[in-house]
Coordinates of C-alpha atoms in Angstrom, one line a residue:
M29 CA -80.8 6.9 123.8
M30 CA -78.2 7.1 126.6
N31 CA -78.7 5.2 129.8
S32 CA -77.1 6.8 132.9
G33 CA -79.4 5.2 135.5
K34 CA -79.3 1.9 137.4
I35 CA -78.7 -1.3 135.4
E36 CA -79.5 -4.8 136.4
L37 CA -77.2 -7.1 134.5
S38 CA -78.4 -10.7 134.4
L39 CA -75.9 -13.4 133.4
I40 CA -78.0 -16.3 132.2
G41 CA -76.6 -19.8 131.9
I42 CA -77.8 -21.4 128.7
G43 CA -76.2 -24.8 128.9
T44 CA -74.3 -26.0 125.9
G45 CA -76.5 -24.3 123.3
N46 CA -79.4 -26.8 123.4
P47 CA -82.6 -24.7 124.0
Q48 CA -83.9 -27.5 126.2
H49 CA -81.1 -27.0 128.7
L50 CA -82.5 -23.7 129.9
T51 CA -84.0 -23.7 133.4
L52 CA -87.5 -22.3 133.9
E53 CA -85.8 -19.5 135.9
A54 CA -83.6 -18.7 132.9
V55 CA -86.6 -18.6 130.6
A56 CA -88.5 -16.3 133.0
E57 CA -85.5 -13.9 133.1
L58 CA -85.1 -13.8 129.4
N59 CA -88.7 -12.6 129.2
A60 CA -88.2 -10.0 131.9
V61 CA -85.2 -8.1 130.6
D62 CA -85.3 -5.0 128.4
L63 CA -82.2 -5.7 126.4
I64 CA -80.3 -8.8 125.5
L65 CA -76.7 -8.5 124.3
I66 CA -75.3 -11.1 121.9
P67 CA -71.6 -11.1 121.0
N68 CA -70.5 -11.7 117.4
K69 CA -67.1 -13.4 117.2
G70 CA -66.7 -12.7 113.5
A71 CA -66.5 -14.8 110.3
G72 CA -66.5 -18.5 110.9
K73 CA -68.1 -18.3 114.3
D74 CA -71.5 -16.9 113.2
D75 CA -73.1 -20.1 114.5
L76 CA -72.5 -19.0 118.1
A77 CA -74.5 -15.8 117.7
G78 CA -77.1 -17.7 115.7
L79 CA -77.5 -20.3 118.4
R80 CA -78.1 -17.5 121.0
Q81 CA -80.6 -15.9 118.6
E82 CA -82.4 -19.3 118.3
I83 CA -82.5 -19.7 122.0
C84 CA -84.1 -16.3 122.4
A85 CA -86.6 -17.0 119.6
R86 CA -87.7 -20.2 121.3
A87 CA -87.7 -19.0 124.9
I88 CA -89.1 -15.5 124.6
S89 CA -92.9 -15.3 124.5
T90 CA -94.6 -13.0 122.0
P91 CA -97.2 -10.9 123.9
A92 CA -100.8 -11.8 122.9
P93 CA -103.0 -9.0 121.6
A94 CA -104.9 -7.4 124.5
S95 CA -108.7 -7.4 124.7
G96 CA -111.4 -6.2 127.0
A97 CA -110.1 -5.3 130.5
E98 CA -106.6 -6.2 129.3
L99 CA -106.5 -3.2 127.1
R100 CA -106.1 -1.0 130.1
T101 CA -102.7 -2.7 130.8
A102 CA -100.3 -2.7 127.9
P103 CA -98.4 -6.0 127.4
R104 CA -94.8 -6.0 128.3
P105 CA -92.8 -5.6 125.0
A106 CA -90.3 -8.3 124.1
P107 CA -86.7 -7.5 124.9
R108 CA -84.6 -5.8 122.3
I109 CA -81.8 -8.0 121.0
V110 CA -78.6 -6.4 120.0
E111 CA -75.5 -8.0 118.6
F112 CA -72.1 -6.4 119.1
D113 CA -68.6 -7.2 117.7
L114 CA -66.4 -8.9 120.2
P115 CA -62.8 -7.6 120.3
V116 CA -59.9 -10.0 119.8
R117 CA -56.9 -10.5 122.1
D118 CA -53.9 -8.5 121.3
P119 CA -51.2 -11.0 120.2
S120 CA -48.4 -8.5 120.8
I121 CA -48.9 -8.8 124.5
T122 CA -46.8 -11.9 125.4
D123 CA -47.8 -12.2 129.1
Y124 CA -50.9 -14.4 129.1
K125 CA -52.6 -12.8 132.1
A126 CA -51.9 -9.3 130.9
R127 CA -53.2 -10.1 127.5
V128 CA -56.5 -11.5 129.0
D129 CA -56.9 -8.6 131.4
R130 CA -56.5 -6.1 128.5
W131 CA -59.0 -8.1 126.4
H132 CA -61.6 -8.1 129.3
D133 CA -61.2 -4.4 129.7
A134 CA -62.0 -3.9 126.1
I135 CA -65.1 -6.2 126.3
A136 CA -66.4 -4.3 129.4
R137 CA -66.1 -1.0 127.5
I138 CA -68.1 -2.3 124.6
W139 CA -70.8 -3.8 126.9
L140 CA -71.3 -0.4 128.6
E141 CA -71.3 1.5 125.3
T142 CA -73.9 -0.9 123.9
I143 CA -76.1 -0.7 126.9
R144 CA -76.0 3.1 127.1
A145 CA -76.7 3.4 123.4
N146 CA -79.7 1.1 123.4
L147 CA -81.7 1.8 126.6
P148 CA -83.4 4.9 127.9
T149 CA -82.4 6.6 131.1
G150 CA -83.6 5.0 134.3
L151 CA -83.6 1.4 135.6
A152 CA -82.7 -1.0 132.8
R153 CA -82.6 -4.8 132.9
V154 CA -80.0 -6.3 130.6
G155 CA -79.5 -10.0 129.9
F156 CA -76.4 -11.8 128.7
L157 CA -76.5 -15.4 127.6
V158 CA -73.6 -17.4 128.9
W159 CA -72.5 -20.8 127.6
G160 CA -72.7 -23.5 130.3
D161 CA -72.8 -21.9 133.8
P162 CA -71.4 -18.4 134.5
S163 CA -69.5 -19.7 137.5
L164 CA -67.4 -22.4 135.8
Y165 CA -64.6 -21.9 133.3
D166 CA -66.1 -18.6 132.2
S167 CA -64.9 -15.0 132.6
T168 CA -68.3 -13.2 132.1
M169 CA -68.6 -12.4 135.8
R170 CA -65.1 -11.0 135.9
I171 CA -65.9 -8.8 133.0
A172 CA -69.2 -7.7 134.6
E173 CA -67.3 -6.8 137.8
R174 CA -65.3 -4.2 135.8
L175 CA -68.6 -2.3 135.0
K176 CA -69.3 -1.8 138.7
A177 CA -66.4 0.6 138.9
V178 CA -67.8 2.9 136.3
S179 CA -71.6 2.5 136.5
D180 CA -74.4 1.7 138.9
I181 CA -74.8 -1.9 138.1
R182 CA -76.4 -4.8 140.1
L183 CA -75.3 -8.2 139.0
K184 CA -77.6 -11.2 139.0
I185 CA -76.6 -14.8 138.1
F186 CA -78.8 -17.5 136.8
P187 CA -77.0 -20.9 136.8
G188 CA -77.1 -23.3 133.8
I189 CA -76.1 -26.8 132.9
T190 CA -72.4 -27.1 132.5
S191 CA -70.4 -28.8 129.7
I192 CA -69.1 -31.2 132.4
Q193 CA -72.7 -32.3 133.1
A194 CA -73.3 -32.7 129.3
L195 CA -70.1 -34.7 128.9
T196 CA -70.8 -37.1 131.7
A197 CA -74.4 -37.5 130.5
A198 CA -73.2 -38.2 126.9
H199 CA -70.9 -41.0 128.1
A200 CA -73.0 -42.2 131.0
V201 CA -70.0 -42.0 133.2
P202 CA -69.7 -40.6 136.8
L203 CA -67.5 -37.5 137.2
N204 CA -65.4 -39.0 140.0
E205 CA -64.6 -42.3 141.6
I206 CA -66.1 -43.1 145.0
G207 CA -64.4 -40.8 147.6
A208 CA -61.9 -39.5 145.1
P209 CA -61.4 -35.9 144.0
F210 CA -61.3 -34.5 140.5
T211 CA -59.7 -31.3 139.2
V212 CA -60.5 -28.9 136.3
P213 CA -57.2 -27.4 135.2
P214 CA -56.5 -25.5 131.9
G215 CA -55.0 -27.6 129.2
R216 CA -51.9 -25.4 129.4
Q217 CA -51.2 -26.7 132.9
L218 CA -51.4 -30.3 131.7
R219 CA -48.8 -29.5 129.1
E220 CA -46.5 -27.6 131.4
T221 CA -46.6 -29.4 134.7
G222 CA -48.2 -32.8 133.9
W223 CA -50.9 -34.7 135.7
P224 CA -52.1 -33.0 138.9
A225 CA -50.9 -34.9 142.0
T226 CA -54.1 -34.3 143.9
A227 CA -56.6 -36.2 141.7
D228 CA -57.2 -39.4 139.7
T229 CA -59.7 -37.6 137.5
V230 CA -59.0 -34.5 135.3
V231 CA -61.5 -32.6 133.2
I232 CA -60.1 -30.3 130.5
M233 CA -62.2 -27.8 128.5
L234 CA -61.6 -25.9 125.3
D235 CA -58.2 -27.4 124.7
G236 CA -57.2 -26.5 121.2
E237 CA -53.8 -28.1 121.8
C238 CA -55.1 -31.5 122.6
S239 CA -52.9 -31.4 125.7
F240 CA -53.6 -35.1 126.5
Q241 CA -50.7 -35.7 124.1
A242 CA -48.3 -34.4 126.8
I243 CA -48.9 -37.1 129.4
D244 CA -48.0 -40.8 129.5
P245 CA -51.2 -42.5 128.1
K246 CA -50.6 -45.9 129.8
G247 CA -53.4 -46.7 132.2
V248 CA -55.4 -43.6 131.3
E249 CA -59.0 -43.6 130.0
I250 CA -60.4 -40.7 128.1
W251 CA -64.0 -39.6 127.5
W252 CA -64.2 -36.8 124.9
S253 CA -67.1 -34.9 123.4
A254 CA -67.4 -32.0 121.0
Y255 CA -70.6 -29.8 120.9
A256 CA -71.7 -31.8 124.1
G257 CA -75.4 -31.7 124.5
M258 CA -76.1 -30.2 121.1
E259 CA -77.7 -31.9 118.1
N260 CA -74.3 -32.3 116.4
Q261 CA -72.6 -33.8 119.4
I262 CA -69.6 -36.1 118.8
S263 CA -68.4 -38.4 121.4
L264 CA -65.4 -40.8 121.6
S265 CA -63.9 -42.8 124.5
G266 CA -61.5 -45.5 125.3
P267 CA -57.9 -46.1 126.5
L268 CA -56.0 -42.9 125.7
E269 CA -53.2 -44.7 123.8
D270 CA -55.8 -46.3 121.5
V271 CA -58.1 -43.3 120.7
A272 CA -55.9 -40.2 121.0
Q273 CA -55.1 -39.9 117.3
Q274 CA -58.7 -40.6 116.4
I275 CA -59.8 -37.7 118.7
I276 CA -57.3 -35.4 117.2
A277 CA -58.4 -36.1 113.6
T278 CA -62.1 -36.0 114.5
R279 CA -61.6 -32.7 116.3
A280 CA -59.8 -31.1 113.3
K281 CA -62.4 -32.3 110.9
A282 CA -65.3 -30.9 113.0
R283 CA -63.6 -27.6 113.5
A284 CA -63.0 -27.2 109.7
E285 CA -66.6 -28.1 108.9
H286 CA -68.2 -25.7 111.5
G287 CA -65.6 -23.0 111.7
W288 CA -65.5 -23.3 115.5
I289 CA -65.5 -26.1 118.1
M290 CA -66.2 -26.4 121.8
D291 CA -65.0 -29.6 123.2
I292 CA -64.3 -31.2 126.6
Y293 CA -62.8 -34.4 127.9
L294 CA -62.4 -36.4 131.1
L295 CA -59.2 -38.3 131.8
R296 CA -59.0 -40.9 134.5
K297 CA -56.1 -43.0 135.8
S298 CA -56.7 -46.6 136.6
R299 CA -56.3 -47.4 140.3
I300 CA -55.1 -50.9 139.5

């Protein structure tokens, strides 16, 4: 089956992997699409595809058998769910941006090939489950934009709970001080240029290098969570100089046990 018609691609925020984080709008869209794409990141990260499958199983309604007058209208079939292998970044490309761009190009090609192979010609509605919210610290929209250049695609976004919200909820701490800004830089920036001069509060996501080690810990508080909002959530907090090593050890142990880890932390400088 080759699809060469119009495609509606819905990027659906699913929160941090907790099925209860889905909005009613997200649930409705999951039930309305024809095809759901689920990336498989390979051995050791099977849980990520499994969690998406679990969310689909819990959110998608099974059509009830028709009877009487309902027999004249066939129930809408459940969407088809297809897993695909996600390509890896080419380590031979040393320029970070170029390496990511090449990787996104490869992912976009696989998306389009998978859609065309699994849907009939004509209008097709495709859903893609995005961790957190598609607008924050995620490149799914950027990858989807690449498809517009080669296919008739309409992009729809369904927002979700972010890992920042899950983190602050887990620790019952506000995201920023009264009247004060916060910033969300990559961990790499914290290592290379230090603490941003424009904010007292910094939020770092998916930081495999534990970049908080690169800053002066005096007067800095940290709130850290792994698997924020999920059943296996782990949370630690306190003065950075007191808990940094505990966080590093806990993170390494959790990653070894699960084969993957998604973590996030908030750093705040004391104003005193």
